[in-house]
Coordinates of C-alpha atoms in Angstrom, one line a residue:
Chain A
M1 CA 41.5 -105.0 48.6
I2 CA 38.9 -107.9 49.5
H3 CA 39.2 -110.9 51.2
T4 CA 37.0 -113.6 52.3
N5 CA 37.6 -116.6 54.9
Q6 CA 35.7 -119.9 54.9
L7 CA 32.3 -118.3 54.2
T8 CA 29.1 -120.1 54.7
F9 CA 25.6 -119.2 54.5
Q10 CA 22.3 -120.7 55.4
Y11 CA 18.8 -119.2 55.1
N12 CA 16.9 -121.4 57.3
K13 CA 17.8 -124.1 59.7
N14 CA 16.4 -126.9 57.8
E15 CA 17.8 -125.6 54.4
P16 CA 21.1 -126.6 52.9
V17 CA 24.1 -125.0 53.7
F18 CA 26.0 -122.9 51.0
S19 CA 29.7 -122.8 51.5
F20 CA 31.9 -120.5 49.2
P21 CA 35.5 -120.8 48.1
N22 CA 38.0 -118.2 49.6
I23 CA 38.5 -115.2 47.8
T24 CA 41.6 -112.8 47.8
L25 CA 41.6 -109.8 45.6
N26 CA 44.8 -107.6 45.6
P27 CA 44.4 -103.9 44.9
Q28 CA 42.9 -103.4 41.3
E29 CA 42.2 -107.2 40.7
N30 CA 39.0 -108.3 39.3
L31 CA 37.1 -111.4 39.5
L32 CA 34.4 -113.0 37.6
V33 CA 32.1 -115.3 39.3
L34 CA 30.4 -117.9 37.2
G35 CA 27.5 -120.3 37.9
K36 CA 24.2 -121.5 37.1
S37 CA 21.0 -119.9 38.6
G38 CA 20.0 -121.3 42.3
I39 CA 23.8 -121.9 43.1
G40 CA 24.2 -119.1 45.5
K41 CA 25.8 -116.1 43.2
T42 CA 23.4 -113.6 44.5
T43 CA 24.1 -114.8 47.9
L44 CA 27.6 -114.6 47.9
L45 CA 27.5 -110.9 46.3
H46 CA 25.0 -109.9 49.3
L47 CA 27.4 -111.5 51.9
L48 CA 30.5 -109.4 50.2
A49 CA 28.0 -106.1 50.2
G50 CA 27.1 -106.9 54.0
L51 CA 23.5 -107.2 53.0
L52 CA 23.3 -110.6 54.6
K53 CA 25.1 -111.9 57.4
P54 CA 27.2 -115.2 57.1
A55 CA 26.6 -118.4 59.4
S56 CA 30.5 -118.6 59.8
G57 CA 33.6 -117.1 58.1
N58 CA 34.2 -113.4 57.5
V59 CA 34.6 -110.7 54.7
S60 CA 36.8 -108.0 55.1
I61 CA 37.3 -105.2 52.8
N62 CA 40.5 -103.0 52.8
D63 CA 41.2 -104.5 56.2
T64 CA 37.9 -104.0 57.8
D65 CA 36.1 -107.0 58.8
I66 CA 32.6 -105.9 57.8
N67 CA 30.8 -108.4 59.8
H68 CA 32.3 -106.9 63.2
L69 CA 30.3 -103.8 62.3
N70 CA 27.0 -102.9 63.8
S71 CA 23.9 -102.3 61.3
G72 CA 24.4 -98.3 61.5
Q73 CA 28.1 -98.8 60.8
L74 CA 27.6 -101.0 57.8
D75 CA 25.3 -98.5 56.4
V76 CA 27.9 -96.0 56.4
F77 CA 30.6 -98.4 55.3
R78 CA 28.5 -99.6 52.5
G79 CA 27.7 -96.2 51.3
K80 CA 31.3 -95.0 51.1
H81 CA 33.3 -98.0 50.1
I82 CA 30.8 -100.3 48.1
G83 CA 29.0 -99.7 44.6
L84 CA 26.8 -102.3 43.7
V85 CA 25.2 -102.8 39.9
F86 CA 22.3 -104.6 39.3
Q87 CA 20.6 -106.6 36.4
K88 CA 17.9 -104.6 35.6
K89 CA 16.9 -101.7 38.3
H90 CA 19.1 -99.1 38.6
A91 CA 17.6 -96.0 39.9
I92 CA 14.8 -94.1 41.6
P93 CA 12.1 -93.3 38.8
A94 CA 11.1 -90.3 40.9
L95 CA 14.3 -88.6 40.2
N96 CA 16.0 -87.7 37.3
V97 CA 19.3 -89.1 36.1
F98 CA 21.3 -86.1 37.6
E99 CA 19.3 -86.3 40.8
N100 CA 20.0 -90.2 41.0
L101 CA 23.3 -89.5 41.2
Q102 CA 23.0 -86.6 43.7
A103 CA 20.9 -88.9 45.9
R104 CA 23.6 -91.6 45.5
L105 CA 26.1 -88.9 46.7
F106 CA 23.9 -87.5 49.5
F107 CA 23.6 -91.0 51.1
S108 CA 27.3 -92.0 50.8
K109 CA 28.1 -88.4 52.5
K110 CA 30.3 -87.4 49.7
K111 CA 30.5 -84.4 47.8
V112 CA 31.7 -84.4 44.2
K113 CA 31.7 -81.3 41.9
T114 CA 29.2 -81.1 39.4
E115 CA 31.8 -81.0 36.7
V116 CA 32.8 -84.6 37.8
I117 CA 29.3 -85.7 37.5
D118 CA 29.3 -84.3 34.0
E119 CA 32.2 -85.7 33.0
L120 CA 31.2 -89.3 34.2
L121 CA 27.9 -88.8 32.2
K122 CA 30.0 -87.9 29.2
Q123 CA 32.1 -91.0 29.8
L124 CA 29.2 -93.1 30.3
D125 CA 27.3 -91.3 27.0
L126 CA 24.5 -90.3 29.4
Y127 CA 25.4 -86.5 29.5
N128 CA 22.5 -86.0 26.9
V129 CA 20.0 -87.4 29.0
K130 CA 21.1 -85.6 32.1
Y131 CA 17.6 -84.4 33.0
S132 CA 15.8 -87.3 31.7
K133 CA 13.4 -89.4 33.8
I134 CA 14.3 -92.9 34.3
N135 CA 11.6 -94.2 32.8
K136 CA 12.4 -92.5 29.5
L137 CA 15.9 -94.5 29.2
S138 CA 16.7 -97.3 26.9
E139 CA 17.8 -100.3 28.6
G140 CA 21.5 -99.6 27.7
Q141 CA 21.4 -96.3 29.0
L142 CA 19.6 -97.5 32.4
Q143 CA 22.7 -99.9 32.6
R144 CA 25.2 -97.4 32.2
L145 CA 23.3 -95.2 34.6
G146 CA 23.5 -98.2 36.9
I147 CA 27.3 -98.0 36.5
A148 CA 27.2 -94.5 37.0
S149 CA 25.8 -94.7 40.4
A150 CA 27.9 -97.6 41.5
V151 CA 31.3 -95.4 40.8
I152 CA 30.2 -91.8 41.4
H153 CA 31.4 -92.3 45.0
Q154 CA 34.8 -93.5 44.3
P155 CA 34.0 -97.0 46.2
K156 CA 36.8 -99.3 47.0
V157 CA 35.1 -102.4 45.8
I158 CA 32.3 -102.8 42.8
L159 CA 30.0 -105.6 42.9
A160 CA 27.9 -106.3 39.8
D161 CA 25.1 -108.8 40.0
E162 CA 24.3 -110.2 36.4
P163 CA 25.0 -106.7 34.7
T164 CA 25.0 -107.9 31.4
S165 CA 22.3 -110.7 31.4
S166 CA 19.6 -108.5 29.9
L167 CA 21.6 -106.9 27.2
D168 CA 22.3 -107.8 23.5
D169 CA 25.5 -108.5 22.4
K170 CA 26.7 -104.7 21.4
N171 CA 25.5 -103.4 24.8
C172 CA 27.0 -106.3 26.3
N173 CA 30.6 -105.4 25.5
I174 CA 29.8 -101.7 25.9
V175 CA 28.9 -102.1 29.4
I176 CA 31.5 -104.6 30.5
K177 CA 33.9 -102.5 29.0
L178 CA 33.0 -99.3 30.8
L179 CA 32.3 -101.1 34.1
I180 CA 36.3 -102.5 33.9
E181 CA 37.4 -99.0 32.8
Q182 CA 35.8 -97.0 35.6
T183 CA 36.6 -99.7 38.2
Q184 CA 40.5 -98.8 36.8
K185 CA 39.9 -95.1 37.0
N186 CA 38.8 -95.4 40.8
K187 CA 41.4 -98.0 41.6
A188 CA 39.1 -100.4 43.0
N189 CA 38.2 -104.1 42.9
L190 CA 35.5 -105.5 40.6
I191 CA 33.6 -108.6 41.2
V192 CA 31.1 -109.6 38.6
I193 CA 28.6 -112.4 39.3
T194 CA 27.0 -113.8 36.5
H195 CA 26.1 -117.1 34.2
D196 CA 26.6 -114.9 31.1
A197 CA 29.7 -116.5 29.5
R198 CA 30.2 -113.7 26.7
I199 CA 32.2 -111.4 29.2
K200 CA 34.6 -114.4 30.2
P201 CA 37.3 -112.9 27.9
F202 CA 37.4 -109.7 29.8
F203 CA 38.8 -111.4 33.1
Q204 CA 41.6 -113.1 34.0
N205 CA 40.5 -114.3 37.4
T206 CA 37.6 -116.4 37.1
I207 CA 36.1 -119.0 39.6
A208 CA 33.1 -121.3 39.3
L209 CA 30.6 -121.8 41.7
Chain B
M1 CA 20.2 -83.4 47.4
N2 CA 18.7 -83.9 50.5
I3 CA 15.7 -86.2 52.2
W4 CA 12.9 -83.4 51.6
K5 CA 13.8 -83.0 48.0
I6 CA 13.4 -87.1 47.7
S7 CA 10.2 -86.6 49.5
I8 CA 9.2 -83.7 47.1
Q9 CA 10.0 -85.8 43.9
N10 CA 8.2 -88.6 45.3
M11 CA 5.2 -86.8 45.8
K12 CA 5.5 -85.5 42.1
S13 CA 5.8 -88.6 40.7
K14 CA 2.1 -89.7 41.6
P15 CA 0.4 -86.3 41.5
L16 CA -3.2 -87.8 41.6
Y17 CA -2.4 -89.4 44.8
T18 CA -1.0 -86.4 46.2
F19 CA -3.5 -84.1 45.0
L20 CA -6.4 -86.6 46.2
S21 CA -4.7 -86.7 49.8
V22 CA -4.2 -82.6 50.2
F23 CA -7.6 -82.1 48.5
I24 CA -9.7 -84.5 51.0
L25 CA -7.6 -83.5 54.1
S26 CA -8.3 -79.8 53.3
L27 CA -12.0 -80.5 52.9
S28 CA -12.2 -82.1 56.4
I29 CA -10.3 -79.4 58.0
I30 CA -12.5 -76.7 56.1
L31 CA -15.8 -78.4 56.9
L32 CA -14.8 -78.8 60.9
L33 CA -13.5 -75.2 61.0
G34 CA -16.4 -73.8 58.9
I35 CA -19.0 -75.5 61.1
K36 CA -17.1 -74.0 64.2
Q37 CA -17.0 -70.5 62.5
L38 CA -20.6 -70.7 61.6
K39 CA -22.0 -71.9 64.9
K40 CA -20.0 -69.5 66.8
S41 CA -21.0 -66.8 64.7
F42 CA -24.7 -67.4 64.6
E43 CA -24.7 -67.6 68.5
Y44 CA -22.8 -64.4 68.8
Q45 CA -25.1 -62.6 66.3
M46 CA -28.0 -63.9 68.4
E47 CA -26.4 -63.1 71.7
N48 CA -25.4 -59.9 70.6
N49 CA -28.6 -58.8 69.5
L50 CA -30.2 -59.3 72.7
G51 CA -28.4 -56.2 74.0
D52 CA -29.0 -55.8 77.7
I53 CA -32.6 -57.1 77.4
D54 CA -33.1 -59.9 80.3
M55 CA -36.7 -60.3 79.7
V56 CA -39.4 -59.5 77.6
I57 CA -43.2 -59.2 78.3
G58 CA -45.9 -59.5 75.7
A59 CA -49.3 -61.2 74.6
K60 CA -49.6 -64.9 75.4
G61 CA -48.5 -67.2 72.9
S62 CA -45.3 -68.9 72.1
P63 CA -42.2 -67.4 74.2
L64 CA -39.8 -68.1 71.4
Q65 CA -42.2 -66.3 69.0
L66 CA -42.1 -63.5 71.3
V67 CA -38.4 -63.3 71.7
L68 CA -37.7 -63.7 67.9
A69 CA -40.5 -60.9 67.5
S70 CA -39.8 -58.2 69.9
V71 CA -36.0 -59.2 70.5
L72 CA -34.5 -60.2 67.3
H73 CA -37.2 -58.6 64.9
I74 CA -37.6 -61.7 63.0
D75 CA -41.1 -62.7 63.4
N76 CA -44.7 -61.6 64.0
P77 CA -45.6 -60.5 67.4
T78 CA -47.9 -62.7 69.2
G79 CA -50.5 -60.1 69.8
N80 CA -50.6 -56.6 71.9
I81 CA -50.9 -55.9 75.7
V82 CA -52.3 -53.1 77.5
Y83 CA -49.8 -50.2 78.1
Q84 CA -51.1 -49.4 81.7
D85 CA -50.6 -53.4 82.4
A86 CA -47.1 -53.0 81.5
K87 CA -46.3 -49.8 83.3
N88 CA -47.6 -51.6 86.5
I89 CA -45.2 -54.1 86.1
A90 CA -42.5 -51.7 85.2
K91 CA -42.7 -50.3 88.8
N92 CA -41.1 -53.3 90.4
P93 CA -38.1 -52.6 92.2
L94 CA -36.2 -55.6 90.8
I95 CA -36.3 -54.1 87.2
K96 CA -33.6 -51.6 86.5
S97 CA -35.4 -50.4 83.2
A98 CA -38.1 -51.1 81.2
V99 CA -38.7 -50.1 77.6
P100 CA -42.2 -50.4 75.7
I101 CA -41.9 -51.3 71.9
S102 CA -45.0 -51.0 69.5
Y103 CA -44.7 -51.7 66.1
G104 CA -46.8 -53.0 62.8
D105 CA -45.4 -51.0 60.2
N106 CA -42.3 -50.7 57.6
Y107 CA -40.8 -49.1 55.4
K108 CA -39.3 -50.7 52.6
G109 CA -38.9 -54.1 54.6
F110 CA -37.6 -52.2 57.8
R111 CA -39.5 -52.3 60.8
I112 CA -40.6 -48.9 62.3
V113 CA -40.5 -49.5 66.0
G114 CA -42.4 -47.1 68.4
T115 CA -40.6 -46.9 71.6
S116 CA -39.3 -44.6 74.4
D117 CA -35.9 -42.7 74.8
T118 CA -34.2 -45.7 76.6
F119 CA -34.5 -48.3 73.9
T120 CA -31.3 -47.1 72.2
S121 CA -29.3 -47.5 75.6
F122 CA -30.3 -51.2 75.7
Y123 CA -27.7 -51.4 72.4
H124 CA -25.3 -48.6 73.6
A125 CA -26.2 -46.9 70.2
E126 CA -25.3 -43.3 69.6
L127 CA -26.4 -40.7 67.5
K128 CA -24.0 -40.0 64.4
A129 CA -26.0 -37.0 63.2
G130 CA -29.0 -35.3 64.0
H131 CA -31.1 -35.5 67.2
R132 CA -33.3 -38.1 69.1
V133 CA -37.4 -38.1 68.4
K134 CA -38.6 -35.4 70.2
K135 CA -42.2 -35.3 68.7
S136 CA -44.6 -37.5 66.9
M137 CA -43.9 -38.5 63.1
E138 CA -40.3 -38.1 63.5
V139 CA -37.9 -41.1 63.3
V140 CA -34.1 -41.9 63.9
L141 CA -32.7 -44.4 61.3
G142 CA -30.5 -47.6 62.3
A143 CA -27.0 -47.3 60.3
S144 CA -27.9 -49.9 57.8
V145 CA -31.2 -48.6 57.0
A146 CA -29.5 -45.2 56.4
K147 CA -26.9 -46.8 54.2
Q148 CA -29.1 -49.1 52.2
L149 CA -31.8 -46.5 51.3
G150 CA -29.5 -43.8 51.0
L151 CA -31.8 -41.6 53.4
Q152 CA -30.7 -38.1 54.9
I153 CA -31.5 -36.1 57.7
G154 CA -34.6 -34.1 56.7
D155 CA -35.9 -36.9 54.0
T156 CA -39.6 -38.2 54.9
I157 CA -40.8 -41.5 54.3
L158 CA -44.1 -43.1 54.3
S159 CA -44.8 -46.0 56.0
A160 CA -46.5 -49.3 55.0
H161 CA -48.7 -51.6 57.1
G162 CA -47.5 -54.8 58.3
L163 CA -44.0 -55.9 58.7
I164 CA -42.9 -56.9 55.1
K165 CA -42.4 -54.7 52.3
N166 CA -45.6 -53.7 50.1
S167 CA -46.9 -50.9 48.2
I168 CA -50.8 -51.6 48.8
E169 CA -51.3 -50.4 52.1
V170 CA -49.4 -47.5 52.6
H171 CA -50.1 -45.0 55.2
E172 CA -50.5 -40.9 54.4
E173 CA -48.7 -39.7 57.2
K174 CA -45.2 -38.6 56.2
L175 CA -42.5 -39.5 58.9
T176 CA -39.6 -37.2 59.0
V177 CA -35.8 -38.3 59.6
V178 CA -34.3 -36.4 62.4
G179 CA -31.5 -38.5 63.5
I180 CA -29.2 -41.4 62.0
L181 CA -27.3 -44.0 64.6
K182 CA -23.8 -45.1 64.5
P183 CA -23.2 -48.7 63.5
T184 CA -23.5 -51.0 66.6
F185 CA -23.8 -54.3 64.7
K186 CA -26.9 -55.3 66.2
V187 CA -30.3 -55.7 65.4
I188 CA -30.9 -51.6 66.2
D189 CA -28.9 -51.2 62.9
R190 CA -31.7 -52.3 61.2
L191 CA -34.8 -50.7 62.7
I192 CA -36.5 -47.3 62.1
I193 CA -37.2 -46.0 65.4
T194 CA -40.0 -43.6 66.4
S195 CA -42.1 -42.5 69.2
L196 CA -44.7 -44.9 70.8
E197 CA -47.1 -41.8 69.7
S198 CA -46.2 -41.9 66.4
V199 CA -47.5 -45.4 66.0
W200 CA -50.5 -44.6 67.8
D201 CA -51.3 -41.5 65.8
V202 CA -50.7 -43.5 62.7
H203 CA -53.3 -46.1 63.3
N204 CA -55.9 -43.8 64.9
H205 CA -55.7 -41.7 62.0
D206 CA -56.4 -44.7 59.9
K207 CA -59.4 -45.5 62.0
E208 CA -61.1 -42.3 61.8
H209 CA -60.8 -42.7 58.1
K210 CA -62.3 -45.9 58.1
H211 CA -65.1 -45.3 60.6
E212 CA -66.0 -41.4 59.6
D213 CA -69.1 -41.9 61.3
N214 CA -67.4 -42.7 64.8
H215 CA -66.6 -39.0 66.1
E216 CA -65.2 -40.4 69.1
A217 CA -61.5 -41.2 68.7
H218 CA -59.9 -43.4 71.3
H219 CA -57.3 -41.2 72.6
E220 CA -57.3 -42.1 76.5
A221 CA -54.2 -43.5 77.6
E222 CA -55.7 -46.4 79.4
D223 CA -56.9 -47.9 76.2
R224 CA -53.6 -47.6 74.5
E225 CA -51.4 -50.7 73.7
I226 CA -48.1 -51.7 72.9
T227 CA -46.6 -54.9 71.3
S228 CA -44.4 -55.6 74.1
L229 CA -42.1 -54.7 77.1
L230 CA -38.3 -54.8 77.1
V231 CA -37.0 -55.4 80.6
S232 CA -33.4 -55.3 82.0
F233 CA -33.0 -56.5 85.4
R234 CA -31.5 -54.8 88.5
S235 CA -30.4 -58.1 90.2
P236 CA -30.1 -61.8 88.8
R237 CA -32.6 -62.9 91.3
A238 CA -35.2 -61.6 89.2
F239 CA -34.7 -64.2 86.8
L240 CA -36.1 -66.9 89.1
T241 CA -39.2 -64.8 90.3
M242 CA -40.2 -62.3 87.8
P243 CA -41.2 -64.3 84.9
R244 CA -43.2 -66.9 86.7
K245 CA -45.3 -64.1 88.7
I246 CA -45.9 -62.4 85.3
N247 CA -47.3 -65.7 83.8
E248 CA -49.3 -66.9 86.7
Q249 CA -50.6 -63.7 88.0
T250 CA -51.4 -61.7 84.5
N251 CA -53.0 -62.4 81.2
M252 CA -49.6 -61.4 79.8
Q253 CA -46.4 -63.8 79.4
A254 CA -42.8 -63.1 80.2
A255 CA -40.1 -64.7 78.2
L256 CA -36.3 -64.9 79.0
P257 CA -34.4 -64.4 75.7
K258 CA -31.3 -66.2 76.7
F259 CA -33.3 -69.3 77.8
E260 CA -35.3 -69.3 74.5
L261 CA -32.2 -69.0 72.4
E262 CA -30.6 -71.9 74.3
R263 CA -33.7 -73.7 73.4
L264 CA -33.4 -72.8 69.5
Y265 CA -29.9 -74.1 69.6
Q266 CA -30.8 -77.1 71.0
Y267 CA -33.1 -77.7 68.0
T268 CA -30.8 -76.4 65.2
G269 CA -27.8 -77.9 67.3
I270 CA -28.9 -81.6 65.9
G271 CA -28.2 -80.3 62.3
L272 CA -24.9 -79.0 63.4
Q273 CA -24.0 -82.2 65.3
T274 CA -24.7 -84.1 62.1
I275 CA -22.6 -82.1 59.9
T276 CA -20.0 -82.4 62.6
A277 CA -20.0 -86.4 62.5
I278 CA -19.6 -86.3 58.7
A279 CA -16.7 -83.9 58.9
Y280 CA -15.0 -86.4 61.5
V281 CA -15.7 -89.4 59.2
I282 CA -14.5 -87.5 56.2
L283 CA -11.4 -86.6 58.3
I284 CA -10.7 -90.2 59.2
I285 CA -11.2 -91.2 55.4
S286 CA -8.7 -88.6 54.3
G287 CA -6.2 -90.1 57.2
I288 CA -7.0 -93.4 55.4
I289 CA -6.3 -91.9 52.0
L290 CA -3.1 -90.4 53.5
F291 CA -2.3 -93.9 55.0
S292 CA -2.8 -95.3 51.6
S293 CA -0.9 -93.0 49.5
L294 CA 2.2 -93.5 51.9
Y295 CA 1.9 -97.3 52.1
K296 CA 1.5 -97.5 48.4
M297 CA 4.9 -95.9 48.1
V298 CA 6.6 -98.2 50.6
K299 CA 5.1 -101.6 49.1
E300 CA 5.3 -100.6 45.6
R301 CA 8.6 -98.8 45.9
S302 CA 10.2 -101.2 48.2
F303 CA 12.9 -102.0 45.6
D304 CA 13.7 -98.2 45.5
L305 CA 13.9 -98.2 48.9
A306 CA 16.3 -101.2 49.1
I307 CA 18.5 -99.3 46.4
L308 CA 18.7 -96.2 48.7
R309 CA 19.7 -98.7 51.3
T310 CA 22.9 -100.1 49.2
Y311 CA 23.6 -96.1 48.6
G312 CA 24.2 -95.9 52.2
A313 CA 21.0 -94.6 53.5
S314 CA 19.9 -95.8 56.8
N315 CA 16.4 -97.4 57.9
F316 CA 15.9 -94.0 59.7
Q317 CA 16.6 -92.0 56.6
L318 CA 14.1 -94.1 54.6
I319 CA 11.3 -93.4 57.3
K320 CA 12.0 -89.9 57.1
I321 CA 11.7 -89.9 53.4
V322 CA 7.9 -91.2 54.3
A323 CA 7.4 -89.0 57.2
Y324 CA 8.3 -85.9 55.4
E325 CA 6.0 -86.6 52.7
G326 CA 3.2 -87.4 55.3
C327 CA 4.2 -84.1 56.7
I328 CA 4.3 -82.0 53.5
I329 CA 0.6 -83.4 52.5
S330 CA -0.6 -82.6 55.8
F331 CA 0.7 -79.0 56.3
T332 CA 0.0 -78.0 52.6
A333 CA -3.7 -79.0 53.5
L334 CA -3.8 -77.3 56.9
F335 CA -2.3 -74.5 55.3
L336 CA -4.9 -74.4 52.1
A337 CA -7.9 -75.0 54.7
F338 CA -7.0 -72.2 56.8
I339 CA -6.3 -69.8 53.7
F340 CA -10.1 -70.9 52.5
I341 CA -11.5 -70.5 56.0
K342 CA -9.9 -66.9 56.2
T343 CA -11.0 -65.9 52.8
G344 CA -13.8 -68.1 51.7
F345 CA -16.8 -66.9 53.6
I346 CA -15.8 -63.2 52.6
F347 CA -15.9 -64.7 49.1
I348 CA -19.2 -66.4 49.6
F349 CA -20.9 -63.5 51.2
K350 CA -19.7 -61.2 48.3
I351 CA -21.2 -63.6 45.9
M352 CA -24.4 -64.0 47.7
N353 CA -24.5 -60.0 48.2
V354 CA -25.2 -60.1 51.8
E355 CA -21.5 -57.9 52.6
D356 CA -23.4 -55.9 55.3
K357 CA -23.5 -59.2 57.2
L358 CA -20.1 -59.9 57.4
Y359 CA -19.4 -58.3 60.8
M360 CA -21.3 -61.6 61.9
L361 CA -18.5 -63.6 61.0
Q362 CA -16.6 -64.4 64.2
A363 CA -13.1 -65.1 63.8
L364 CA -12.0 -68.5 65.3
S365 CA -9.9 -68.6 68.3
C366 CA -6.5 -69.7 68.2
E367 CA -7.6 -72.8 70.6
D368 CA -10.3 -74.1 67.8
L369 CA -7.5 -73.9 65.1
L370 CA -4.7 -75.7 67.4
N371 CA -7.6 -78.1 68.2
V372 CA -8.0 -79.1 64.5
A373 CA -4.6 -79.0 63.9
G374 CA -3.5 -81.2 66.4
L375 CA -6.2 -83.7 65.4
V376 CA -4.7 -83.4 61.7
F377 CA -1.1 -84.1 63.5
I378 CA -2.3 -87.0 65.4
I379 CA -3.9 -88.5 62.1
T380 CA -0.7 -87.8 60.5
I381 CA 1.7 -89.3 62.5
V382 CA -0.5 -92.5 63.1
S383 CA -0.8 -92.8 59.0
I384 CA 3.1 -92.4 59.0
L385 CA 3.7 -95.0 61.6
M386 CA 1.5 -97.6 59.9
A387 CA 2.9 -96.9 56.6
V388 CA 6.6 -97.2 57.7
Y389 CA 6.0 -100.3 59.4
P390 CA 7.2 -102.2 56.3
I391 CA 10.7 -100.5 56.5
L392 CA 11.3 -102.0 59.7
K393 CA 10.9 -105.3 58.6
M394 CA 12.5 -104.8 55.2
D395 CA 14.9 -107.6 54.2
I396 CA 17.1 -105.9 51.6
S397 CA 18.6 -108.8 50.4
T398 CA 15.6 -110.7 49.4
I399 CA 14.1 -107.5 47.8
L400 CA 17.1 -107.2 45.5
S401 CA 17.4 -111.2 44.9
H402 CA 13.6 -110.8 43.6
E403 CA 14.6 -108.3 40.8
K404 CA 14.9 -110.7 38.0

């Protein structure tokens, strides 16, 4: 469950103020936010993830007002309840696929059995590259690893920033389907922010910025 | 998964930088400790060789040469002095014991020293086998001499003229080995000890051969000469008065071994100081390399670090990743350097085939090790603090937005 109320944001005093429409998502509802670049999509996503502080308004996730948490509490909250998917970079190159997921769980302070990790890797067709280095993965594998990292710790909210923009049509379909499927499995909310109109049919709720 | 593992994997992902950091840090530590150890061993060996000798009296010339020749047995003597003159000085009540020595011959490079019974007591040397020199033409061997030449009691040797090995000017008189000393790790181990009479007899005999027309061989005690007189004092007061008195009132010179060696250290010290300075410069450079290795990670992998923040890592945990990496590099370097210092010298001495000089190596004190470890620790902390500064100022949102 996620709810925003009259969110505004300003990078600097002399720069324009971004104001965002209110978002209310009930349990297991997904949302697609469409908009051209430069319009503040990523800013909205970062506000939702608590990576930026709003100028006014507030964000509450599962009845927790994240703007009232101090930075330490916010780190813990983000680690436990939010999963982020990015466009291109998804993992730490020094670690292999399995170690990346272990690191993810370590920082979330969550324990998940190896069988569960293996099961997720199988679902995302990554099991054969479990011990591969990150730089040996293809673009599609990388994006699927991004999804794995975003859901392995069973978050309440999954936030995806242009998850399909750099993928071809085939991989785009696979990735968005997997993203929705994993969200449902975790009984979480999914918010995808993109300018990629190809994924529009997969969402009932859409807002345009 | 934990922070340590992430740090280690990080280091593995840039092996060249990690290796370079460890290597150059080890090198500077080895240099610093090696210089300390060599200096300490050198000074210890020198001072140990002095035994109980406080002053040495010999012919006029360089006092340092006198000390090197008569005390450390590594230089030629300044000349001879009249035995009777030396005896007169030895009567002084400030003198506890005085031992005359006379030499000029060697056997296979080991010096043959004519002296009195008290000589061995300066070095607290005890007999391992046999007995002391009782009459002329008997010799007692230092431990190293016996071991290296494989000589045993009852063996006979022919002395050669001069102080270095040669086979041209060999004397005809046979010297008989009657005793072997226990090792003392002092200069006496490398000496062949005989009586003053043996030295005089060998040389007088030669003179008789060379001047066969001269029937009057000089055997009068008044004419006899020795190379030098080794003295140990009864009271420290003698250090101030005795040398000056001898230097001013006689045609002999007195030298204080400890004082002369101090002067020697000052000459050689400049070289050691230079190497020490170089070692410190290398240590600073290794600090800079360590810093750049850590800073490179923080800067180039800022996106990775930002991702870790989205995983729930705190700033402090990110700092720990960097700090652990720095600590692992430093501790590995320290560990390798200590191992090298402990084993490396033995290995080098073995290669150079000077195993018998191993006793020279003085173990480094805990204080020396802690000093260097402390210095490395400070450099590590400074490098880490400077490298993690960008983490404190890191704006995750901006870094993540620049992904595209």
